[in-house]
């Protein structure tokens, strides 16, 4: 995985969480794996397509932009299927809107 793309997705996620008053999952591995999936899709498809869904045709999904992060359900209703952006009332939410690149690397190496 290109560190630059992972870092871009990390910065995007932190910024978006702060802007929308959402928080990362209390299980930091969830955050790490979702960010890795977004980075992989950004690299392979040119867009951060939601990595937690199955698609018959990923290229068509990218063009429709419905599941590009932040996806339409997240933008409209603050519903994140991936559990990357959680509202304060969610049982799995943490108090964190930040994750360091070093922590991401450590979590993804295990």
Coordinates of N, CA, C and O in Angstrom, one line a residue:
X1 N 0.8 -1.2 0.0 CA 0.0 0.0 0.0 C 0.9 1.2 0.0 O 1.8 1.3 0.8
X2 N 0.6 2.2 -0.9 CA 1.3 3.4 -0.9 C 1.0 4.2 0.3 O -0.2 4.6 0.6
X3 N 2.0 4.6 1.0 CA 1.9 5.3 2.3 C 1.2 6.7 2.0 O 0.4 7.2 2.8
X4 N 1.5 7.3 0.9 CA 1.0 8.6 0.6 C -0.5 8.6 0.5 O -1.2 9.5 0.9
X5 N -1.1 7.5 -0.1 CA -2.5 7.4 -0.3 C -3.2 7.1 1.0 O -4.2 7.7 1.4
X6 N -2.5 6.2 1.8 CA -3.1 5.9 3.1 C -3.1 7.2 4.0 O -4.1 7.5 4.7
X7 N -2.0 8.0 3.9 CA -2.0 9.2 4.6 C -3.0 10.2 4.2 O -3.7 10.9 5.0
X8 N -3.3 10.3 2.9 CA -4.4 11.1 2.4 C -5.7 10.7 2.9 O -6.6 11.5 3.3
X9 N -6.0 9.4 3.0 CA -7.2 8.9 3.5 C -7.4 9.1 5.0 O -8.4 9.5 5.5
X10 N -6.2 9.0 5.7 CA -6.2 9.3 7.1 C -6.6 10.8 7.4 O -7.4 11.1 8.2
X11 N -6.0 11.7 6.6 CA -6.2 13.1 6.8 C -7.7 13.4 6.4 O -8.3 14.2 7.1
X12 N -8.2 12.8 5.3 CA -9.6 13.0 5.0 C -10.5 12.6 6.1 O -11.4 13.3 6.5
X13 N -10.3 11.4 6.6 CA -11.1 10.8 7.7 C -11.1 11.7 8.9 O -12.2 12.0 9.5
X14 N -10.0 12.2 9.3 CA -9.9 13.0 10.5 C -10.7 14.3 10.3 O -11.5 14.8 11.1
X15 N -10.5 14.9 9.1 CA -11.1 16.2 8.8 C -12.6 16.0 8.7 O -13.4 16.8 9.3
X16 N -13.1 14.9 8.1 CA -14.5 14.7 7.9 C -15.2 14.4 9.3 O -16.3 14.9 9.5
X17 N -14.5 13.6 10.1 CA -15.1 13.3 11.4 C -15.2 14.6 12.2 O -16.3 14.8 12.9
X18 N -14.3 15.4 12.2 CA -14.4 16.7 13.0 C -15.5 17.6 12.4 O -16.2 18.2 13.1
X19 N -15.6 17.7 11.1 CA -16.5 18.5 10.4 C -18.0 18.0 10.7 O -18.9 18.8 10.7
X20 N -18.2 16.7 10.8 CA -19.5 16.2 11.0 C -19.9 15.7 12.4 O -20.9 15.1 12.6
X21 N -19.0 16.0 13.3 CA -19.1 15.6 14.7 C -19.4 14.1 14.8 O -20.3 13.6 15.5
X22 N -18.6 13.3 14.1 CA -18.6 11.9 14.2 C -17.3 11.4 14.7 O -16.3 12.2 14.8
X23 N -17.2 10.1 15.1 CA -16.0 9.6 15.8 C -15.6 8.3 15.2 O -16.5 7.5 14.7
X24 N -14.4 7.9 15.4 CA -13.9 6.6 14.9 C -14.4 5.5 15.9 O -14.8 5.8 17.0
X25 N -14.4 4.3 15.4 CA -14.8 3.1 16.2 C -13.9 2.9 17.4 O -12.7 3.2 17.3
X26 N -14.4 2.4 18.5 CA -13.6 2.1 19.7 C -12.6 1.0 19.4 O -11.6 0.9 20.0
X27 N -12.9 0.2 18.4 CA -11.9 -0.9 18.0 C -11.1 -0.2 16.9 O -11.5 -0.1 15.7
X28 N -9.9 0.2 17.2 CA -9.1 0.9 16.3 C -8.7 0.1 15.0 O -8.4 0.7 14.0
X29 N -8.8 -1.2 15.1 CA -8.5 -2.1 13.9 C -9.6 -1.8 12.8 O -9.3 -1.9 11.7
X30 N -10.8 -1.6 13.2 CA -11.9 -1.3 12.3 C -11.5 0.0 11.5 O -11.5 0.0 10.3
X31 N -11.1 1.0 12.2 CA -10.7 2.2 11.5 C -9.5 2.0 10.6 O -9.5 2.4 9.4
X32 N -8.5 1.3 11.0 CA -7.3 1.0 10.2 C -7.7 0.2 9.0 O -7.3 0.6 7.9
X33 N -8.5 -0.8 9.1 CA -8.8 -1.6 7.9 C -9.7 -0.9 6.9 O -9.6 -1.1 5.7
X34 N -10.6 -0.1 7.4 CA -11.5 0.7 6.5 C -10.6 1.7 5.8 O -10.7 1.9 4.5
X35 N -9.7 2.4 6.5 CA -8.9 3.4 5.8 C -7.9 2.7 4.8 O -7.7 3.2 3.7
X36 N -7.5 1.5 5.1 CA -6.6 0.8 4.1 C -7.5 0.4 2.9 O -7.0 0.5 1.8
X37 N -8.7 0.0 3.1 CA -9.6 -0.4 2.0 C -9.9 0.9 1.1 O -9.9 0.8 -0.1
X38 N -10.2 2.0 1.8 CA -10.4 3.2 1.0 C -9.2 3.6 0.2 O -9.3 4.0 -1.0
X39 N -8.0 3.5 0.8 CA -6.8 3.8 0.1 C -6.5 2.9 -1.1 O -6.1 3.3 -2.2
X40 N -6.8 1.6 -0.9 CA -6.6 0.7 -2.0 C -7.6 1.0 -3.2 O -7.2 1.0 -4.3
X41 N -8.8 1.3 -2.8 CA -9.8 1.6 -3.9 C -9.4 3.0 -4.6 O -9.6 3.1 -5.8
X42 N -8.9 3.9 -3.8 CA -8.4 5.2 -4.4 C -7.3 4.9 -5.3 O -7.3 5.5 -6.4
X43 N -6.4 4.1 -5.0 CA -5.2 3.7 -5.8 C -5.7 3.0 -7.1 O -5.3 3.3 -8.2
X44 N -6.5 2.0 -6.9 CA -6.9 1.1 -8.0 C -8.0 1.7 -8.9 O -8.0 1.4 -10.1
X45 N -8.9 2.4 -8.3 CA -10.1 2.9 -9.0 C -10.1 4.4 -9.2 O -11.0 4.9 -9.9
X46 N -9.2 5.1 -8.5 CA -9.2 6.6 -8.6 C -10.2 7.3 -7.7 O -10.3 8.5 -7.7
X47 N -10.9 6.5 -6.9 CA -11.9 7.0 -6.0 C -12.0 6.1 -4.7 O -11.8 4.9 -4.8
X48 N -12.2 6.7 -3.6 CA -12.3 6.0 -2.3 C -13.7 5.3 -2.2 O -14.5 5.6 -1.4
X49 N -13.9 4.3 -3.0 CA -15.1 3.5 -3.0 C -15.2 2.7 -1.6 O -14.2 2.2 -1.2
X50 N -16.4 2.7 -1.0 CA -16.6 2.0 0.2 C -16.1 0.6 0.1 O -16.5 -0.2 -0.8
X51 N -15.1 0.2 1.0 CA -14.5 -1.1 0.9 C -15.3 -2.2 1.6 O -14.9 -3.4 1.5
X52 N -16.4 -1.9 2.2 CA -17.1 -2.9 3.0 C -18.3 -3.5 2.3 O -19.1 -4.2 2.9
X53 N -18.5 -3.2 1.0 CA -19.6 -3.7 0.3 C -19.1 -4.5 -0.9 O -18.0 -4.4 -1.4
X54 N -20.0 -5.4 -1.4 CA -19.7 -6.1 -2.6 C -20.3 -5.4 -3.8 O -21.4 -4.8 -3.7
X55 N -19.6 -5.4 -4.9 CA -20.0 -4.7 -6.1 C -19.8 -5.6 -7.3 O -18.8 -6.3 -7.4
X56 N -20.8 -5.7 -8.1 CA -20.7 -6.5 -9.4 C -19.7 -5.8 -10.3 O -18.9 -6.5 -11.0
X57 N -19.7 -4.5 -10.3 CA -18.8 -3.7 -11.2 C -18.3 -2.5 -10.4 O -19.1 -1.5 -10.3
X58 N -17.1 -2.5 -9.9 CA -16.6 -1.4 -9.1 C -16.5 -0.1 -9.9 O -16.8 1.0 -9.4
X59 N -16.1 -0.2 -11.2 CA -15.9 1.0 -12.0 C -17.2 1.7 -12.2 O -17.3 2.9 -12.1
X60 N -18.3 0.9 -12.4 CA -19.7 1.6 -12.5 C -20.1 2.2 -11.2 O -20.7 3.3 -11.2
X61 N -19.8 1.6 -10.1 CA -20.1 2.2 -8.8 C -19.3 3.5 -8.6 O -19.9 4.4 -8.0
X62 N -18.1 3.5 -9.0 CA -17.3 4.8 -8.8 C -18.0 5.9 -9.6 O -18.1 7.0 -9.1
X63 N -18.4 5.6 -10.8 CA -19.0 6.6 -11.6 C -20.3 7.1 -11.0 O -20.6 8.3 -11.0
X64 N -21.1 6.2 -10.4 CA -22.4 6.6 -9.8 C -22.2 7.5 -8.6 O -23.0 8.3 -8.2
X65 N -21.0 7.3 -7.9 CA -20.6 8.0 -6.7 C -21.4 7.8 -5.5 O -21.2 8.4 -4.4
X66 N -22.4 6.9 -5.5 CA -23.3 6.7 -4.4 C -22.5 6.2 -3.2 O -22.7 6.6 -2.1
X67 N -21.6 5.2 -3.5 CA -20.8 4.5 -2.4 C -19.4 5.1 -2.3 O -18.6 4.5 -1.5
X68 N -19.1 6.2 -3.0 CA -17.8 6.8 -2.8 C -17.8 7.5 -1.4 O -18.7 8.2 -1.1
X69 N -16.7 7.3 -0.6 CA -16.7 7.9 0.7 C -16.5 9.4 0.7 O -15.6 9.8 0.0
X70 N -17.3 10.1 1.5 CA -18.4 9.7 2.3 C -19.6 9.3 1.4 O -19.9 10.1 0.5
X71 N -20.1 8.2 1.6 CA -21.2 7.7 0.8 C -22.5 8.5 1.0 O -22.6 9.3 2.0
X72 N -23.5 8.3 0.2 CA -24.7 9.1 0.3 C -25.4 8.8 1.6 O -25.9 9.8 2.3
X73 N -25.5 7.6 2.1 CA -26.2 7.4 3.4 C -25.4 8.2 4.5 O -26.1 8.7 5.4
X74 N -24.1 8.3 4.4 CA -23.4 9.0 5.4 C -23.6 10.5 5.3 O -23.9 11.2 6.3
X75 N -23.6 11.0 4.1 CA -23.8 12.4 3.8 C -25.2 12.9 4.2 O -25.4 14.0 4.8
X76 N -26.2 12.0 4.0 CA -27.6 12.4 4.2 C -28.1 12.1 5.6 O -28.8 12.9 6.2
X77 N -27.7 11.0 6.2 CA -28.2 10.5 7.5 C -27.2 10.2 8.5 O -27.6 9.6 9.6
X78 N -25.9 10.4 8.2 CA -24.8 10.0 9.2 C -24.9 8.5 9.5 O -24.8 8.1 10.6
X79 N -25.1 7.7 8.5 CA -25.1 6.2 8.6 C -24.0 5.7 7.9 O -23.9 5.7 6.6
X80 N -23.0 5.2 8.6 CA -21.7 4.7 8.0 C -21.7 3.1 8.2 O -21.5 2.6 9.3
X81 N -21.9 2.4 7.1 CA -21.9 1.0 7.1 C -20.6 0.4 7.5 O -20.5 -0.6 8.2
X82 N -19.5 1.1 7.2 CA -18.1 0.6 7.6 C -17.8 0.9 9.0 O -16.7 0.4 9.5
X83 N -18.5 1.6 9.7 CA -18.2 2.0 11.1 C -17.0 2.9 11.2 O -16.3 2.9 12.2
X84 N -16.7 3.6 10.2 CA -15.6 4.6 10.2 C -16.0 5.9 10.9 O -15.3 6.4 11.7
X85 N -17.2 6.3 10.5 CA -17.7 7.6 11.1 C -19.0 7.2 11.9 O -20.0 6.9 11.4
X86 N -18.8 7.3 13.2 CA -19.9 6.9 14.1 C -20.5 8.2 14.9 O -19.7 9.0 15.3
X87 N -21.8 8.2 15.1 CA -22.3 9.3 15.9 C -22.1 9.0 17.4 O -21.9 7.9 17.8
X88 N -22.2 10.1 18.2 CA -21.9 9.9 19.6 C -22.8 8.9 20.3 O -22.4 8.3 21.3
X89 N -24.0 8.6 19.8 CA -24.9 7.7 20.5 C -24.7 6.2 20.1 O -25.3 5.4 20.7
X90 N -23.7 6.0 19.2 CA -23.5 4.6 18.8 C -22.7 3.9 19.9 O -21.8 4.4 20.5
X91 N -23.1 2.6 20.2 CA -22.4 1.8 21.2 C -20.9 1.6 21.0 O -20.2 1.2 21.9
X92 N -20.5 1.6 19.7 CA -19.1 1.3 19.3 C -18.3 2.6 19.1 O -17.1 2.5 18.7
X93 N -18.8 3.7 19.4 CA -18.1 5.0 19.1 C -17.0 5.2 20.2 O -17.2 4.7 21.3
X94 N -15.9 5.8 19.8 CA -14.9 6.2 20.7 C -15.0 7.7 20.9 O -16.0 8.3 20.4
X95 N -14.1 8.3 21.6 CA -14.1 9.8 21.8 C -13.1 10.4 20.8 O -12.8 11.6 20.9
X96 N -12.5 9.5 19.9 CA -11.4 10.0 19.1 C -11.9 10.3 17.6 O -12.6 9.6 17.0
X97 N -11.3 11.4 17.1 CA -11.5 11.8 15.8 C -10.1 11.8 15.1 O -10.0 12.4 14.0
X98 N -9.2 11.2 15.7 CA -7.8 11.2 15.1 C -7.2 9.8 15.2 O -7.5 9.1 16.2
X99 N -6.3 9.5 14.3 CA -5.5 8.3 14.3 C -4.2 8.7 13.6 O -4.2 9.3 12.5
X100 N -3.1 8.3 14.2 CA -1.8 8.7 13.6 C -1.4 7.7 12.5 O -1.9 6.5 12.5
X101 N -0.6 8.2 11.6 CA -0.1 7.3 10.5 C 0.7 6.1 11.2 O 0.6 5.0 10.7
X102 N 1.4 6.4 12.2 CA 2.2 5.4 12.9 C 1.3 4.3 13.5 O 1.6 3.1 13.4
X103 N 0.2 4.7 14.1 CA -0.8 3.7 14.7 C -1.4 2.9 13.5 O -1.5 1.7 13.7
X104 N -1.8 3.6 12.5 CA -2.3 2.8 11.3 C -1.4 1.8 10.8 O -1.8 0.6 10.6
X105 N -0.1 2.1 10.6 CA 0.9 1.2 10.2 C 1.0 0.0 11.1 O 1.1 -1.2 10.7
X106 N 1.0 0.3 12.4 CA 1.2 -0.8 13.4 C -0.1 -1.7 13.4 O 0.1 -2.9 13.4
X107 N -1.2 -1.1 13.3 CA -2.5 -1.9 13.3 C -2.5 -2.8 12.0 O -3.0 -3.9 12.0
X108 N -2.1 -2.3 10.9 CA -2.2 -3.0 9.6 C -1.1 -4.0 9.5 O -1.2 -5.0 8.7
X109 N 0.0 -3.9 10.3 CA 1.1 -4.9 10.2 C 0.8 -6.2 11.0 O 1.4 -7.2 10.9
X110 N -0.2 -6.1 11.9 CA -0.5 -7.2 12.8 C -1.6 -8.1 12.1 O -2.2 -7.9 11.2

